[in-house]
Amino acid sequence: MRWKLFLAAILNLFLIAFPYNIIGCAGSDDPYDYYTGFFDYRLGNNNSLQAFYYTYDFLWSRDEPVDQWQVTAQDWIGYTGVQATPKEAKDLTGNYSHVQLQALYTQAEKGTATKLPDSVMRNRLVLALVAQKDLEALGYLMYLRKIEPHVQVVDSWDPPAKDNNKSNAWANNGISLYNAAKKDFFRQRYAYQVSRLNLYANDPDAAIQWADIEAIKPASSSIHELTEAIRAGALYRRGDKAQAAYRFCQLFAEGKMKKVSNYYGYHVYNNKIPTGLILGYCKTEKEKANVLATIAMGNPSLDLNTLERISRLSPGDTLLDMLAVREINKIEEKYLSRNMPSGDASFAYNVYYEDKDTVTSKQVKETAEWMQWMTAQKSTPHPGLYATGAAYLHFINKDYITARQWLQTAKGKGVKGVLADQWKLTELLITINEQPVIDAAFEAKLLPSIQWLETKAVADRNAMGYYSDGPWTKFYRNLMNAVIAPRYEKQGDKHKMTLAIGASENIRSTADNGYTNYQSLSTLQNSLSSADALRLEAYMRNPSPTLYEKYLIKHTGISIADVQDVIGTTLLREDKLDEALVWFNKINPKYFKEEPYATYLAANPFADLLLDIHSPTAQDTVKYSKAGFTKKMSALKKQFNEQTDPNKKAKLAYELAKGYYNMTYWGNAWLLVAYDWSGSEGDWGPDKAESWHKEYYGASRAETWFQKSHDLFTNKEMKARAMFMMAKCAQKKGKPSYKANQDYNAYDKAMGAYQMNMIRNPLFRELKDKYGTTAFYKEALNTCSYLKDFHTGKTKMPGK
């Protein structure tokens, strides 16, 4: 649409005076979802400050909150005196081509009918201008369309080439039209366009001169505001950076439009100019407050001194609400998140961000005290907001008695609409944290509040864009994950903790796309003991659950099959085969035919492989579910114990050894006992050591059974094979892992020694001495590089 291109010119006006690459790309992360918070960042908004919600990234969005054309369109509707819509005004001033406007001009001038689309001829503003034969209005619109290529910036990264001669020519044409204009409505607009063209033609003095002329009779406040932005840009171009910054601050604070553009104007034109120089241009206390508020709006650190100063310079200042809410959000990021029980801000990090800025409990208290002071001031337009903010900050500081007192003060001052919701959430947080134990009685009282919060959360889905949930969706998630779940963990109810985490995941809009239970499943699979998992399974199968228990079970993404699988897997890790099989048999076989099992449990776990590989082989002629594998392993053990023939017994031991090896990290069926796998684990180690990891990475059971098979076999080829596999198992022990903060040189030295020990494996000497003439030895020699290095003497032999 052409009007959008024209709009882009005005929105990006500030770009003309400094390098075009000043603005960075936003990317795809959610800038409002990297810390745990419960205070709605939209509360301080006055419908024009959405871009200034607090986040780690300087002005994540540069989209203007207020549609400039919604404002300027009213000028044209008022000018014609007809009942028209803003869209009709937008179409007239920005969408119709010069050819169409020329046709309308001809029709108005000569009365000749035109063949324009119905969409144009039904526009009530068009009908009025043509009927009134308003050639001055139509002529101005034609001029506006002609100068578009010289003033609009469609892409700030690839601006159009400037043609100063043409810009000057159109500016001179505008001066002629200004002199000929009969109405102040158009004289003002021509002055604005001439000022703008001169700035684009790099003539700041002329731009300022015509801004002065526009200011003589500013018939339209919106056009005057746009012209003042031109003046500020021209002052910067002329070298008067401090005054340019001062004017952009005033436009940001007082203007209705272009909040983002004017803020960037200050931010860039300031160029490290001392604040005192900018304040020197201020004529009133309010203007000083405007400068300070503009600066504070981009400060990522706590800035209470500035807020206190603004509140005294300009009591009741319209920007203070947003600045106050920003301070609360900063405290959430820099203090609350870092002091959550889990020590982790949120499982739903979308961005990587490291902020070394710290906030103390004393600063939190001081900020709360300023909010209390603001509550008491008669000039404060929304005292309930500040009282609620003070209560929330006292909650963060764990002063629940004072927090409740300020909640009552807030109620007395008046809390309505969205602020009433914030009040209720703050009261809920205080109530939960005051409760020493979350027992059945408290759960019954808690349920209605959680259901209310869920309703708010669902309504707030996608509020900040597609798959970018609004604050209330995150508040529900944070309450369940960062408040209730840690409380359950602390009191030993890990089964409820897991379900609470599941409910927190299930609220997100992405849950509709199948991404529901990664964190809760990970908790279930990696952090619960078998006893915890058994409690969870019994909890989910309870025939007479309470309403709260029904809610928790319904809202998690975990199925009872997931829990039964974990119980069975935990027992399999412990080599309790028969007990594990009981639990695997409870699960519908279809469960193990779906992902991730369909892909990552497709290999034959009894394949006889000399190399550790995780890709398909010719031996993958049969698939095993966990139940099938466990059943076979149990049967092999029973047969081994009952068998008396040494060679048959040896074969059974070898089969068992292969099964045990392939269920380790190094085998082709690691998914039998683990739930995720990474190629770097072998070198870097797992993030968290669990008791079963010793076997998973060390392959001790497999080594024991390969030893038994070796000792029982009479066939030299099989004895050689078993011994080689024993050597492989031995190599898995003592491997160094690199951990955070470890000296890398020390790790690298340890890894080099470990690799040398792999080559010097004592079993290699025995393998060569006893079975060096076997066909298997030749096969292994051509397969294993460590054995080949040993055989060719690239390293010293053990004991030599």
Coordinates of C-alpha atoms in Angstrom, one line a residue, residues 188-390:
Q188 CA 1.3 24.9 7.2
R189 CA 1.6 21.6 5.3
Y190 CA 3.7 23.2 2.5
A191 CA 6.0 24.7 5.1
Y192 CA 6.4 21.3 6.7
Q193 CA 7.2 19.6 3.3
V194 CA 9.6 22.3 2.3
S195 CA 11.4 22.0 5.7
R196 CA 11.6 18.3 5.2
L197 CA 12.9 18.4 1.7
N198 CA 15.6 20.8 2.7
L199 CA 16.7 18.5 5.4
Y200 CA 16.9 15.6 3.0
A201 CA 18.8 17.9 0.6
N202 CA 21.4 18.5 3.4
D203 CA 20.4 22.1 4.0
P204 CA 19.7 22.3 7.7
D205 CA 19.6 26.1 7.9
A206 CA 16.8 26.2 5.3
A207 CA 15.0 23.4 7.1
I208 CA 15.1 25.4 10.3
Q209 CA 14.0 28.5 8.5
W210 CA 10.9 26.8 7.2
A211 CA 10.2 25.1 10.5
D212 CA 10.1 28.7 11.9
I213 CA 7.6 29.7 9.2
E214 CA 5.4 26.6 10.0
A215 CA 5.4 27.6 13.7
I216 CA 3.8 31.0 12.9
K217 CA 0.4 29.5 12.4
P218 CA 0.4 25.8 13.5
A219 CA -3.2 25.1 12.4
S220 CA -2.7 21.4 13.0
S221 CA -0.9 20.2 16.2
S222 CA 0.0 16.9 14.5
I223 CA 1.8 18.7 11.6
H224 CA 3.5 21.0 14.0
E225 CA 4.8 18.0 16.0
L226 CA 6.2 16.5 12.8
T227 CA 7.8 19.8 11.9
E228 CA 9.5 20.1 15.3
A229 CA 11.1 16.7 14.7
I230 CA 12.5 18.1 11.4
R231 CA 13.8 21.1 13.4
A232 CA 15.5 18.8 15.9
G233 CA 17.1 16.8 13.1
A234 CA 18.3 19.9 11.4
L235 CA 19.9 21.2 14.6
Y236 CA 21.9 18.0 14.8
R237 CA 23.0 18.3 11.2
R238 CA 24.0 21.9 11.9
G239 CA 26.2 20.7 14.8
D240 CA 24.0 21.8 17.7
K241 CA 23.7 18.3 19.2
A242 CA 22.8 19.3 22.8
Q243 CA 19.8 21.4 21.6
A244 CA 18.8 18.6 19.2
A245 CA 18.8 16.1 22.1
Y246 CA 16.8 18.6 24.2
R247 CA 14.1 19.0 21.6
F248 CA 13.8 15.2 20.9
C249 CA 13.4 14.7 24.7
Q250 CA 10.5 17.2 24.7
L251 CA 8.9 15.6 21.7
F252 CA 9.2 12.2 23.3
A253 CA 7.7 13.2 26.5
E254 CA 5.0 15.6 25.2
G255 CA 4.2 14.3 21.7
K256 CA 1.4 12.0 20.7
M257 CA 3.2 10.4 17.8
K258 CA 6.6 8.9 16.9
K259 CA 7.6 8.0 20.5
V260 CA 10.2 5.5 19.2
S261 CA 11.5 7.8 16.5
N262 CA 11.9 10.7 18.9
Y263 CA 13.5 8.5 21.5
Y264 CA 16.1 7.3 19.0
G265 CA 16.6 10.9 18.0
Y266 CA 17.6 11.7 21.6
H267 CA 19.5 8.5 22.1
V268 CA 21.7 8.9 18.9
Y269 CA 22.0 12.7 18.9
N270 CA 23.1 12.8 22.5
N271 CA 26.4 11.3 21.6
K272 CA 27.7 11.3 25.2
I273 CA 26.8 14.9 25.7
P274 CA 26.7 15.6 29.5
T275 CA 23.1 15.7 30.7
G276 CA 23.8 19.1 32.2
L277 CA 24.3 20.6 28.7
I278 CA 21.0 19.2 27.6
L279 CA 19.2 20.5 30.8
G280 CA 20.7 23.9 30.1
Y281 CA 18.2 24.4 27.3
C282 CA 15.2 23.7 29.6
K283 CA 13.0 26.7 30.4
T284 CA 10.8 25.0 33.0
E285 CA 11.0 22.3 35.7
K286 CA 8.6 20.2 33.5
E287 CA 11.1 20.4 30.6
K288 CA 13.9 19.2 32.9
A289 CA 11.7 16.3 34.0
N290 CA 11.1 15.5 30.3
V291 CA 14.8 15.2 29.6
L292 CA 15.4 13.0 32.7
A293 CA 12.4 10.8 31.9
T294 CA 13.6 10.3 28.4
I295 CA 17.1 9.3 29.6
A296 CA 15.6 7.0 32.3
M297 CA 13.4 5.2 29.8
G298 CA 16.5 3.6 28.3
N299 CA 18.5 2.9 31.4
P300 CA 18.8 -0.9 32.1
S301 CA 20.0 -0.4 35.7
L302 CA 18.0 0.7 38.7
D303 CA 17.6 4.4 38.6
L304 CA 15.7 5.4 41.7
N305 CA 17.5 8.7 42.1
T306 CA 16.3 9.9 38.7
L307 CA 12.7 8.8 39.4
E308 CA 12.7 10.7 42.7
R309 CA 14.1 13.8 40.9
I310 CA 11.4 13.6 38.2
S311 CA 8.6 13.2 40.8
R312 CA 9.7 16.4 42.5
L313 CA 10.3 18.4 39.3
S314 CA 7.0 17.4 37.8
P315 CA 4.6 15.9 40.3
G316 CA 2.1 13.6 38.6
D317 CA 4.3 13.3 35.5
T318 CA 2.6 11.1 32.9
L319 CA 5.8 9.1 32.2
L320 CA 6.3 8.1 35.9
D321 CA 3.9 5.2 35.8
M322 CA 5.9 3.5 33.0
L323 CA 9.2 4.3 34.7
A324 CA 7.9 2.9 38.0
V325 CA 6.8 -0.4 36.4
R326 CA 10.2 -0.6 34.6
E327 CA 11.9 -0.3 38.0
I328 CA 9.9 -3.2 39.3
N329 CA 10.7 -5.3 36.2
K330 CA 14.4 -4.6 36.7
I331 CA 14.2 -5.8 40.3
E332 CA 12.5 -9.0 39.1
E333 CA 15.3 -9.7 36.6
K334 CA 18.2 -8.7 38.8
Y335 CA 17.0 -9.7 42.3
L336 CA 13.9 -11.9 42.3
S337 CA 15.0 -14.3 39.6
R338 CA 18.4 -14.7 41.1
N339 CA 16.9 -15.6 44.5
M340 CA 14.3 -18.1 43.5
P341 CA 14.3 -21.4 45.4
S342 CA 15.6 -23.3 42.4
G343 CA 18.4 -20.8 41.8
D344 CA 17.2 -20.7 38.2
A345 CA 15.2 -17.9 36.7
S346 CA 12.9 -20.0 34.4
F347 CA 13.0 -23.2 32.5
A348 CA 11.7 -21.3 29.5
Y349 CA 14.7 -19.2 28.7
N350 CA 14.4 -18.0 25.1
V351 CA 17.5 -15.9 25.0
Y352 CA 21.1 -16.0 26.2
Y353 CA 21.7 -13.0 28.3
E354 CA 24.4 -12.4 31.0
D355 CA 23.8 -9.3 33.2
K356 CA 26.4 -8.7 35.9
D357 CA 24.3 -5.7 37.3
T358 CA 23.3 -6.6 40.8
V359 CA 20.5 -5.4 43.1
T360 CA 20.5 -5.7 46.8
S361 CA 17.6 -6.2 49.3
K362 CA 18.3 -2.6 50.5
Q363 CA 17.6 -1.2 47.1
V364 CA 14.4 -3.2 46.8
K365 CA 13.3 -1.7 50.1
E366 CA 14.2 1.8 49.0
T367 CA 12.3 1.4 45.8
A368 CA 9.3 0.2 47.7
E369 CA 9.5 3.2 50.0
W370 CA 9.5 5.6 47.0
M371 CA 6.4 3.9 45.8
Q372 CA 4.9 4.4 49.2
W373 CA 5.8 8.1 49.0
M374 CA 4.2 8.4 45.6
T375 CA 1.1 6.7 46.9
A376 CA 0.7 9.5 49.4
Q377 CA 1.1 12.4 46.9
K378 CA -2.1 14.2 45.9
S379 CA -0.6 14.8 42.4
T380 CA -0.1 11.0 41.7
P381 CA -2.9 10.1 39.2
H382 CA -2.8 6.4 40.0
P383 CA -1.9 5.9 43.6
G384 CA -3.3 2.3 43.6
L385 CA -0.6 1.4 41.1
Y386 CA 2.2 2.6 43.4
A387 CA 0.7 1.0 46.5
T388 CA 0.3 -2.3 44.7
G389 CA 3.9 -2.0 43.4
A390 CA 5.1 -1.3 47.0

